[in-house]
Amino acid sequence: MKILIVGAGLYGATVARLLSDAGHDVLVIERRDHTAGNCYSYNLHGIEVHRYGPHIFHTSIDQVWRFANRYASFLGYHHSVKSKLGDRLYSIPINLNTMKDLWGITTPDEAKAKLNEARVHIPEPANMEEWALSKIGEQLYELFVKPYTIKQWNKHPRELPPFILKRLPVRFSFNDSYFDDKWTGIPEHGYTAWIDAMLEAAPVELETDFFDRREEYERRFDKIFYTGRLDRFFDYRYGPLEYRSLRFEVVTHDIEDYQGASIINYPELKYEFTRKIEHKHLTKARSDKTVVTTEYPQNWTPEKTPFYPVNTDENNRIGAKYKALAERISSKYIFGGRLADYKYYDMDKTISAALNQIRRLDGSLLPRELKVPESAPM
């Protein structure tokens, strides 16, 4: 079967590898001048720099971890984040370290009692604000959630769904790990090398826009996996979907260490940016220089990179109409990935979605050790 994959990011690379290994004739096209999508990384001064913001691979899905390790060795990495308020640094996600520094609390029982007192009783939180108030109370919400959210999304938290915040735990211990997953790590030689290893089995054409040759591709290929924007595919029939974009300011400093941590958040509204990333701490790189990226959220326009779907009720309503349309069109097309699903995916969920898609297409195409059951998490 002749198969075209539109997009050389993580979803497209996963599908390309599985279908190529199964003997299909696969071509991958990519609009950008590089592979790996928003996971793209490059080496600068001996430091692996994440061009589109920091990426930490984490998963508890066995099949996904086995697939990931077929194409890279992963460096163990403990991801913790600091949040700067005034001249103080606090631990994020919220844990006993955070509450100790803020309130002088040192035991789990004290922390539980404090939060029980602070929480607002909201039986069924309908938005991010209500969920935060019901879980951590007004003070922590006002300090760590509300201003950061306004900058990141250009929306008040009450306009956004709770699931955006539910990804972050609240802990009654001194465990400051950002993730609770079974495995956490970063590819030893960078994300680009990892994804390129997946793409080795299929030719890749860069700086190639699917829409410039759409009719030709539809004639040439039996199946087309589309990973781009769903509204663009349907020529904005129901109107454009909303995204948030980012601007990155990358600076090399002639010192060994700039901030002593991989990521420091800046939630206060007096800062236009949301965080600073010091890349060498992600891989413990040794260099007499350090590279720091400052991340500025911004509104998305067609010439910018879309990073985050803005899942307001209105956007989800429009997105559902596009998804219904996608299900009705020719069986030639298969849609997948963050943009085509209009859904934020962590990297492991992206791979899981691709494995599940291949299973639905033809489960025999999956290697024996990667057989995915019907109940595999998405």
Short mmCIF file of C-alpha atoms in Angstrom, two decimals:
data_model
loop_
_atom_site.label_atom_id
_atom_site.label_comp_id
_atom_site.label_asym_id
_atom_site.label_seq_id
_atom_site.Cartn_x
_atom_site.Cartn_y
_atom_site.Cartn_z
CA MET A 1 0.00 0.00 0.00
CA LYS A 2 1.25 3.51 -0.84
CA ILE A 3 0.93 5.74 2.21
CA LEU A 4 1.54 9.45 2.65
CA ILE A 5 2.14 10.91 6.10
CA VAL A 6 1.66 14.65 6.41
CA GLY A 7 3.91 15.84 9.22
CA ALA A 8 7.26 14.59 10.54
CA GLY A 9 6.52 15.11 14.22
CA LEU A 10 6.21 12.41 16.86
CA TYR A 11 2.81 11.08 15.72
CA GLY A 12 3.81 10.99 12.05
CA ALA A 13 7.18 9.39 12.81
CA THR A 14 5.58 6.66 14.94
CA VAL A 15 3.10 5.78 12.19
CA ALA A 16 5.80 5.97 9.50
CA ARG A 17 8.03 3.53 11.33
CA LEU A 18 5.32 0.97 12.01
CA LEU A 19 3.94 1.04 8.47
CA SER A 20 7.40 1.00 6.84
CA ASP A 21 8.46 -1.97 8.96
CA ALA A 22 5.27 -3.73 7.86
CA GLY A 23 6.37 -3.40 4.22
CA HIS A 24 4.28 -0.48 3.05
CA ASP A 25 5.58 2.18 0.66
CA VAL A 26 5.65 5.26 2.91
CA LEU A 27 6.49 8.90 2.17
CA VAL A 28 6.62 11.58 4.85
CA ILE A 29 6.27 15.26 3.95
CA GLU A 30 6.93 18.13 6.31
CA ARG A 31 6.13 21.82 5.88
CA ARG A 32 9.04 23.00 8.08
CA ASP A 33 12.73 22.79 7.32
CA HIS A 34 13.33 20.14 9.99
CA THR A 35 11.88 16.93 11.38
CA ALA A 36 10.64 16.25 14.95
CA GLY A 37 7.91 18.90 15.00
CA ASN A 38 7.74 20.86 18.24
CA CYS A 39 10.07 18.31 19.87
CA TYR A 40 12.93 19.54 17.67
CA SER A 41 16.22 20.00 19.50
CA TYR A 42 19.72 21.01 18.41
CA ASN A 43 23.21 21.20 19.91
CA LEU A 44 24.64 24.57 20.90
CA HIS A 45 27.93 24.85 22.84
CA GLY A 46 27.64 21.17 23.75
CA ILE A 47 24.14 21.70 25.15
CA GLU A 48 21.00 20.14 23.69
CA VAL A 49 18.59 23.05 23.21
CA HIS A 50 14.85 22.44 22.93
CA ARG A 51 13.89 24.95 20.26
CA TYR A 52 10.16 25.00 20.99
CA GLY A 53 10.23 24.80 24.76
CA PRO A 54 11.28 22.03 27.16
CA HIS A 55 10.17 18.47 26.53
CA ILE A 56 10.40 15.75 29.18
CA PHE A 57 9.30 12.28 28.17
CA HIS A 58 7.24 10.55 30.87
CA THR A 59 4.89 7.60 30.75
CA SER A 60 3.37 4.72 32.66
CA ILE A 61 2.28 2.91 29.48
CA ASP A 62 4.42 -0.21 28.97
CA GLN A 63 3.96 -0.42 25.20
CA VAL A 64 4.87 3.22 24.76
CA TRP A 65 8.02 2.95 26.86
CA ARG A 66 9.13 -0.13 24.90
CA PHE A 67 8.51 1.65 21.60
CA ALA A 68 10.39 4.77 22.71
CA ASN A 69 13.43 2.75 23.77
CA ARG A 70 13.71 1.03 20.41
CA TYR A 71 15.06 4.28 18.96
CA ALA A 72 16.98 5.96 21.80
CA SER A 73 18.57 5.45 25.17
CA PHE A 74 16.97 7.69 27.77
CA LEU A 75 18.83 9.64 30.42
CA GLY A 76 17.18 9.51 33.81
CA TYR A 77 15.87 12.92 34.78
CA HIS A 78 14.04 14.19 37.86
CA HIS A 79 11.88 17.08 36.73
CA SER A 80 11.12 19.72 39.32
CA VAL A 81 10.12 23.33 38.73
CA LYS A 82 10.51 26.50 40.75
CA SER A 83 8.12 29.44 40.70
CA LYS A 84 9.43 32.95 41.41
CA LEU A 85 7.21 35.28 43.45
CA GLY A 86 8.87 38.49 44.55
CA ASP A 87 12.36 37.52 45.69
CA ARG A 88 11.32 33.99 46.74
CA LEU A 89 11.37 30.69 44.86
CA TYR A 90 8.64 28.14 45.56
CA SER A 91 8.39 24.48 44.59
CA ILE A 92 5.91 23.47 41.87
CA PRO A 93 3.73 21.40 41.73
CA ILE A 94 2.39 22.34 45.14
CA ASN A 95 3.84 20.09 47.84
CA LEU A 96 5.10 20.29 51.42
CA ASN A 97 8.11 22.33 50.27
CA THR A 98 5.74 24.94 48.83
CA MET A 99 3.56 25.07 51.93
CA LYS A 100 6.55 25.11 54.27
CA ASP A 101 8.04 28.12 52.49
CA LEU A 102 4.69 29.89 52.30
CA TRP A 103 3.07 29.03 55.64
CA GLY A 104 5.75 27.38 57.79
CA ILE A 105 3.95 24.01 57.59
CA THR A 106 6.16 20.94 57.97
CA THR A 107 3.89 17.88 58.31
CA PRO A 108 1.30 16.22 56.08
CA ASP A 109 -1.42 16.57 58.73
CA GLU A 110 -0.79 20.32 59.02
CA ALA A 111 -0.90 20.67 55.24
CA LYS A 112 -4.16 18.72 54.92
CA ALA A 113 -5.77 20.76 57.69
CA LYS A 114 -4.63 24.04 56.10
CA LEU A 115 -5.94 23.10 52.66
CA ASN A 116 -9.22 21.76 54.06
CA GLU A 117 -9.71 25.13 55.70
CA ALA A 118 -8.73 27.05 52.55
CA ARG A 119 -10.75 25.08 50.00
CA VAL A 120 -13.94 26.51 48.58
CA HIS A 121 -16.81 24.03 48.58
CA ILE A 122 -17.70 23.51 44.92
CA PRO A 123 -19.18 20.01 44.43
CA GLU A 124 -18.91 19.98 40.63
CA PRO A 125 -16.24 22.41 39.39
CA ALA A 126 -17.19 23.61 35.89
CA ASN A 127 -13.98 25.43 34.95
CA MET A 128 -10.34 25.83 35.87
CA GLU A 129 -10.97 28.54 38.46
CA GLU A 130 -13.62 26.52 40.30
CA TRP A 131 -11.46 23.39 40.22
CA ALA A 132 -8.44 25.26 41.63
CA LEU A 133 -10.47 26.96 44.36
CA SER A 134 -12.01 23.62 45.35
CA LYS A 135 -8.61 21.90 45.54
CA ILE A 136 -6.12 24.49 46.83
CA GLY A 137 -8.12 27.51 47.99
CA GLU A 138 -7.98 31.18 47.09
CA GLN A 139 -4.44 32.14 48.18
CA LEU A 140 -2.61 29.44 46.24
CA TYR A 141 -4.92 29.99 43.28
CA GLU A 142 -4.22 33.74 43.24
CA LEU A 143 -0.46 33.24 43.59
CA PHE A 144 0.34 30.31 41.33
CA VAL A 145 -2.61 29.66 39.00
CA LYS A 146 -4.58 32.75 38.07
CA PRO A 147 -1.82 35.13 36.84
CA TYR A 148 0.14 32.39 35.07
CA THR A 149 -3.01 31.18 33.32
CA ILE A 150 -3.96 34.66 32.17
CA LYS A 151 -0.53 35.10 30.60
CA GLN A 152 -0.30 31.61 29.15
CA TRP A 153 -3.79 31.44 27.64
CA ASN A 154 -4.89 35.09 27.41
CA LYS A 155 -8.06 33.86 29.11
CA HIS A 156 -9.42 34.12 32.62
CA PRO A 157 -9.28 30.68 34.30
CA ARG A 158 -13.07 30.60 34.51
CA GLU A 159 -13.13 30.49 30.68
CA LEU A 160 -11.01 27.32 30.55
CA PRO A 161 -11.82 23.68 31.35
CA PRO A 162 -10.54 22.01 34.54
CA PHE A 163 -8.50 19.31 32.77
CA ILE A 164 -5.72 21.77 31.87
CA LEU A 165 -4.84 22.07 35.57
CA LYS A 166 -5.73 18.54 36.63
CA ARG A 167 -2.49 17.27 35.12
CA LEU A 168 -0.60 18.76 38.09
CA PRO A 169 -0.76 16.93 41.42
CA VAL A 170 -1.01 18.42 44.90
CA ARG A 171 1.21 16.47 47.32
CA PHE A 172 1.31 16.20 51.10
CA SER A 173 4.97 15.18 51.06
CA PHE A 174 8.30 16.78 50.18
CA ASN A 175 8.28 14.99 46.82
CA ASP A 176 8.71 17.82 44.29
CA SER A 177 8.70 15.65 41.17
CA TYR A 178 6.57 17.18 38.42
CA PHE A 179 5.36 13.80 37.19
CA ASP A 180 4.11 10.64 38.89
CA ASP A 181 4.79 8.37 35.93
CA LYS A 182 6.68 5.08 36.10
CA TRP A 183 9.33 6.26 33.64
CA THR A 184 10.76 9.72 33.06
CA GLY A 185 13.71 10.65 30.86
CA ILE A 186 15.22 12.55 27.96
CA PRO A 187 16.76 10.94 24.85
CA GLU A 188 20.51 10.76 25.34
CA HIS A 189 21.30 12.32 21.94
CA GLY A 190 18.32 14.66 21.78
CA TYR A 191 14.76 14.53 20.53
CA THR A 192 15.62 15.15 16.89
CA ALA A 193 17.96 12.14 16.81
CA TRP A 194 15.29 10.02 18.51
CA ILE A 195 12.57 10.91 16.01
CA ASP A 196 14.96 10.73 13.06
CA ALA A 197 15.73 7.15 14.09
CA MET A 198 12.03 6.37 13.71
CA LEU A 199 12.00 8.06 10.30
CA GLU A 200 15.03 6.17 8.94
CA ALA A 201 12.76 3.61 7.31
CA ALA A 202 10.85 6.16 5.19
CA PRO A 203 11.93 9.01 2.90
CA VAL A 204 11.17 12.49 4.21
CA GLU A 205 10.61 15.58 2.06
CA LEU A 206 11.08 18.82 4.01
CA GLU A 207 9.71 22.28 3.18
CA THR A 208 6.83 20.59 1.39
CA ASP A 209 3.29 21.89 1.89
CA PHE A 210 0.57 19.27 1.45
CA PHE A 211 -1.94 21.84 0.25
CA ASP A 212 0.28 22.91 -2.65
CA ARG A 213 -0.09 19.45 -4.23
CA ARG A 214 -3.15 18.03 -2.52
CA GLU A 215 -4.89 16.69 -5.65
CA GLU A 216 -1.69 15.01 -6.84
CA TYR A 217 -1.17 13.33 -3.46
CA GLU A 218 -4.75 12.09 -3.42
CA ARG A 219 -4.18 10.42 -6.79
CA ARG A 220 -0.81 8.90 -5.86
CA PHE A 221 -1.52 7.43 -2.42
CA ASP A 222 -3.92 4.82 -1.10
CA LYS A 223 -3.94 6.24 2.44
CA ILE A 224 -3.04 9.66 3.79
CA PHE A 225 -2.30 10.23 7.46
CA TYR A 226 -2.91 13.91 8.14
CA THR A 227 -1.42 15.48 11.30
CA GLY A 228 -1.96 19.17 10.52
CA ARG A 229 -4.65 21.61 11.61
CA LEU A 230 -8.15 20.28 11.17
CA ASP A 231 -9.70 23.67 10.35
CA ARG A 232 -7.09 24.28 7.64
CA PHE A 233 -7.80 20.88 6.07
CA PHE A 234 -11.48 21.78 5.64
CA ASP A 235 -10.70 25.32 4.48
CA TYR A 236 -12.17 26.85 7.67
CA ARG A 237 -15.70 25.72 6.78
CA TYR A 238 -16.95 26.29 10.33
CA GLY A 239 -14.52 29.09 11.13
CA PRO A 240 -10.98 29.01 12.53
CA LEU A 241 -10.05 27.16 15.70
CA GLU A 242 -8.12 29.07 18.34
CA TYR A 243 -4.55 28.26 19.39
CA ARG A 244 -1.89 29.81 21.57
CA SER A 245 1.58 30.34 20.21
CA LEU A 246 4.93 31.11 21.82
CA ARG A 247 7.88 33.39 21.15
CA PHE A 248 11.30 32.24 22.31
CA GLU A 249 14.22 34.46 23.23
CA VAL A 250 17.42 32.36 23.30
CA VAL A 251 20.54 33.80 24.95
CA THR A 252 23.97 32.24 25.49
CA HIS A 253 25.65 33.31 28.73
CA ASP A 254 29.41 33.04 29.25
CA ILE A 255 28.96 31.44 32.65
CA GLU A 256 28.53 27.84 33.73
CA ASP A 257 25.19 28.28 35.50
CA TYR A 258 22.54 30.97 35.16
CA GLN A 259 19.68 30.01 37.47
CA GLY A 260 20.57 26.66 39.04
CA ALA A 261 17.45 24.91 37.73
CA SER A 262 16.09 23.70 34.40
CA ILE A 263 12.86 25.72 34.64
CA ILE A 264 11.76 28.69 36.73
CA ASN A 265 8.21 29.96 36.29
CA TYR A 266 7.35 33.65 36.53
CA PRO A 267 3.62 33.76 37.25
CA GLU A 268 3.38 37.45 38.21
CA LEU A 269 1.70 39.69 35.64
CA LYS A 270 4.52 42.24 35.84
CA TYR A 271 6.54 39.85 33.66
CA GLU A 272 5.51 39.42 30.03
CA PHE A 273 7.12 35.97 29.91
CA THR A 274 6.02 32.84 31.78
CA ARG A 275 9.27 30.95 32.33
CA LYS A 276 13.01 30.66 31.78
CA ILE A 277 14.54 27.38 30.66
CA GLU A 278 18.22 26.60 31.27
CA HIS A 279 18.76 23.68 28.94
CA LYS A 280 21.97 22.22 30.34
CA HIS A 281 20.16 21.15 33.52
CA LEU A 282 17.88 18.89 31.48
CA THR A 283 20.78 16.61 30.52
CA LYS A 284 23.51 17.66 32.97
CA ALA A 285 25.56 18.89 30.02
CA ARG A 286 29.10 20.03 30.75
CA SER A 287 29.99 23.35 29.18
CA ASP A 288 31.64 26.58 30.26
CA LYS A 289 28.63 28.36 28.73
CA THR A 290 24.92 28.06 29.34
CA VAL A 291 21.90 28.60 27.08
CA VAL A 292 18.72 30.12 28.47
CA THR A 293 15.38 30.41 26.68
CA THR A 294 12.77 32.91 27.84
CA GLU A 295 9.25 31.93 26.81
CA TYR A 296 6.65 34.53 25.83
CA PRO A 297 3.07 33.35 25.17
CA GLN A 298 1.33 35.11 22.30
CA ASN A 299 -1.79 34.95 20.19
CA TRP A 300 -1.57 32.60 17.25
CA THR A 301 -1.76 33.86 13.67
CA PRO A 302 -1.27 31.75 10.52
CA GLU A 303 2.42 32.65 10.15
CA LYS A 304 3.17 31.46 13.70
CA THR A 305 3.50 27.96 15.12
CA PRO A 306 0.35 26.67 16.86
CA PHE A 307 1.28 25.10 20.20
CA TYR A 308 -1.79 24.73 22.37
CA PRO A 309 -5.44 24.24 21.41
CA VAL A 310 -7.55 26.70 23.41
CA ASN A 311 -10.27 24.36 24.64
CA THR A 312 -13.03 26.81 25.47
CA ASP A 313 -16.62 25.65 25.06
CA GLU A 314 -16.93 27.52 21.76
CA ASN A 315 -13.70 26.12 20.33
CA ASN A 316 -14.64 22.60 21.40
CA ARG A 317 -18.03 23.02 19.73
CA ILE A 318 -16.37 24.05 16.46
CA GLY A 319 -13.76 21.32 16.82
CA ALA A 320 -16.46 18.68 17.28
CA LYS A 321 -18.07 19.75 14.00
CA TYR A 322 -14.73 19.39 12.18
CA LYS A 323 -14.12 15.98 13.78
CA ALA A 324 -17.57 14.80 12.70
CA LEU A 325 -16.79 15.98 9.19
CA ALA A 326 -13.46 14.14 9.24
CA GLU A 327 -15.25 10.90 10.13
CA ARG A 328 -17.57 11.24 7.14
CA ILE A 329 -15.06 11.87 4.38
CA SER A 330 -13.33 9.28 2.22
CA SER A 331 -11.64 6.34 3.95
CA LYS A 332 -8.47 7.50 2.21
CA TYR A 333 -7.74 9.87 5.12
CA ILE A 334 -6.76 9.15 8.70
CA PHE A 335 -6.44 12.09 11.10
CA GLY A 336 -4.19 12.07 14.16
CA GLY A 337 -1.93 14.07 16.44
CA ARG A 338 -2.38 17.18 18.55
CA LEU A 339 -3.44 19.50 15.73
CA ALA A 340 -5.69 17.09 13.84
CA ASP A 341 -7.39 15.98 17.07
CA TYR A 342 -7.48 19.54 18.44
CA LYS A 343 -6.35 18.14 21.77
CA TYR A 344 -3.30 18.62 23.95
CA TYR A 345 -1.27 15.40 24.09
CA ASP A 346 1.79 14.63 26.16
CA MET A 347 4.39 12.79 24.13
CA ASP A 348 3.49 9.37 25.50
CA LYS A 349 -0.18 9.91 24.71
CA THR A 350 0.83 10.94 21.18
CA ILE A 351 2.64 7.63 20.69
CA SER A 352 -0.23 5.74 22.33
CA ALA A 353 -2.72 7.40 19.98
CA ALA A 354 -0.58 6.38 16.98
CA LEU A 355 -0.26 2.78 18.21
CA ASN A 356 -4.00 2.59 18.76
CA GLN A 357 -4.66 4.02 15.30
CA ILE A 358 -2.45 1.35 13.70
CA ARG A 359 -4.15 -1.33 15.79
CA ARG A 360 -7.55 -0.16 14.53
CA LEU A 361 -6.27 -0.07 10.95
CA ASP A 362 -4.64 -3.52 11.15
CA GLY A 363 -3.44 -4.92 14.47
CA SER A 364 -1.06 -7.31 12.69
CA LEU A 365 1.09 -4.31 11.72
CA LEU A 366 2.23 -3.88 15.34
CA PRO A 367 5.41 -5.71 16.43
CA ARG A 368 4.65 -8.54 18.85
CA GLU A 369 6.10 -6.73 21.87
CA LEU A 370 4.00 -3.64 21.11
CA LYS A 371 0.58 -5.23 20.83
CA VAL A 372 -1.84 -2.69 22.25
CA PRO A 373 -5.05 -3.94 23.92
CA GLU A 374 -8.39 -2.28 23.36
CA SER A 375 -8.19 -0.69 26.81
CA ALA A 376 -4.80 0.94 26.27
CA PRO A 377 -4.83 4.45 27.80
CA MET A 378 -5.01 7.46 25.56
#
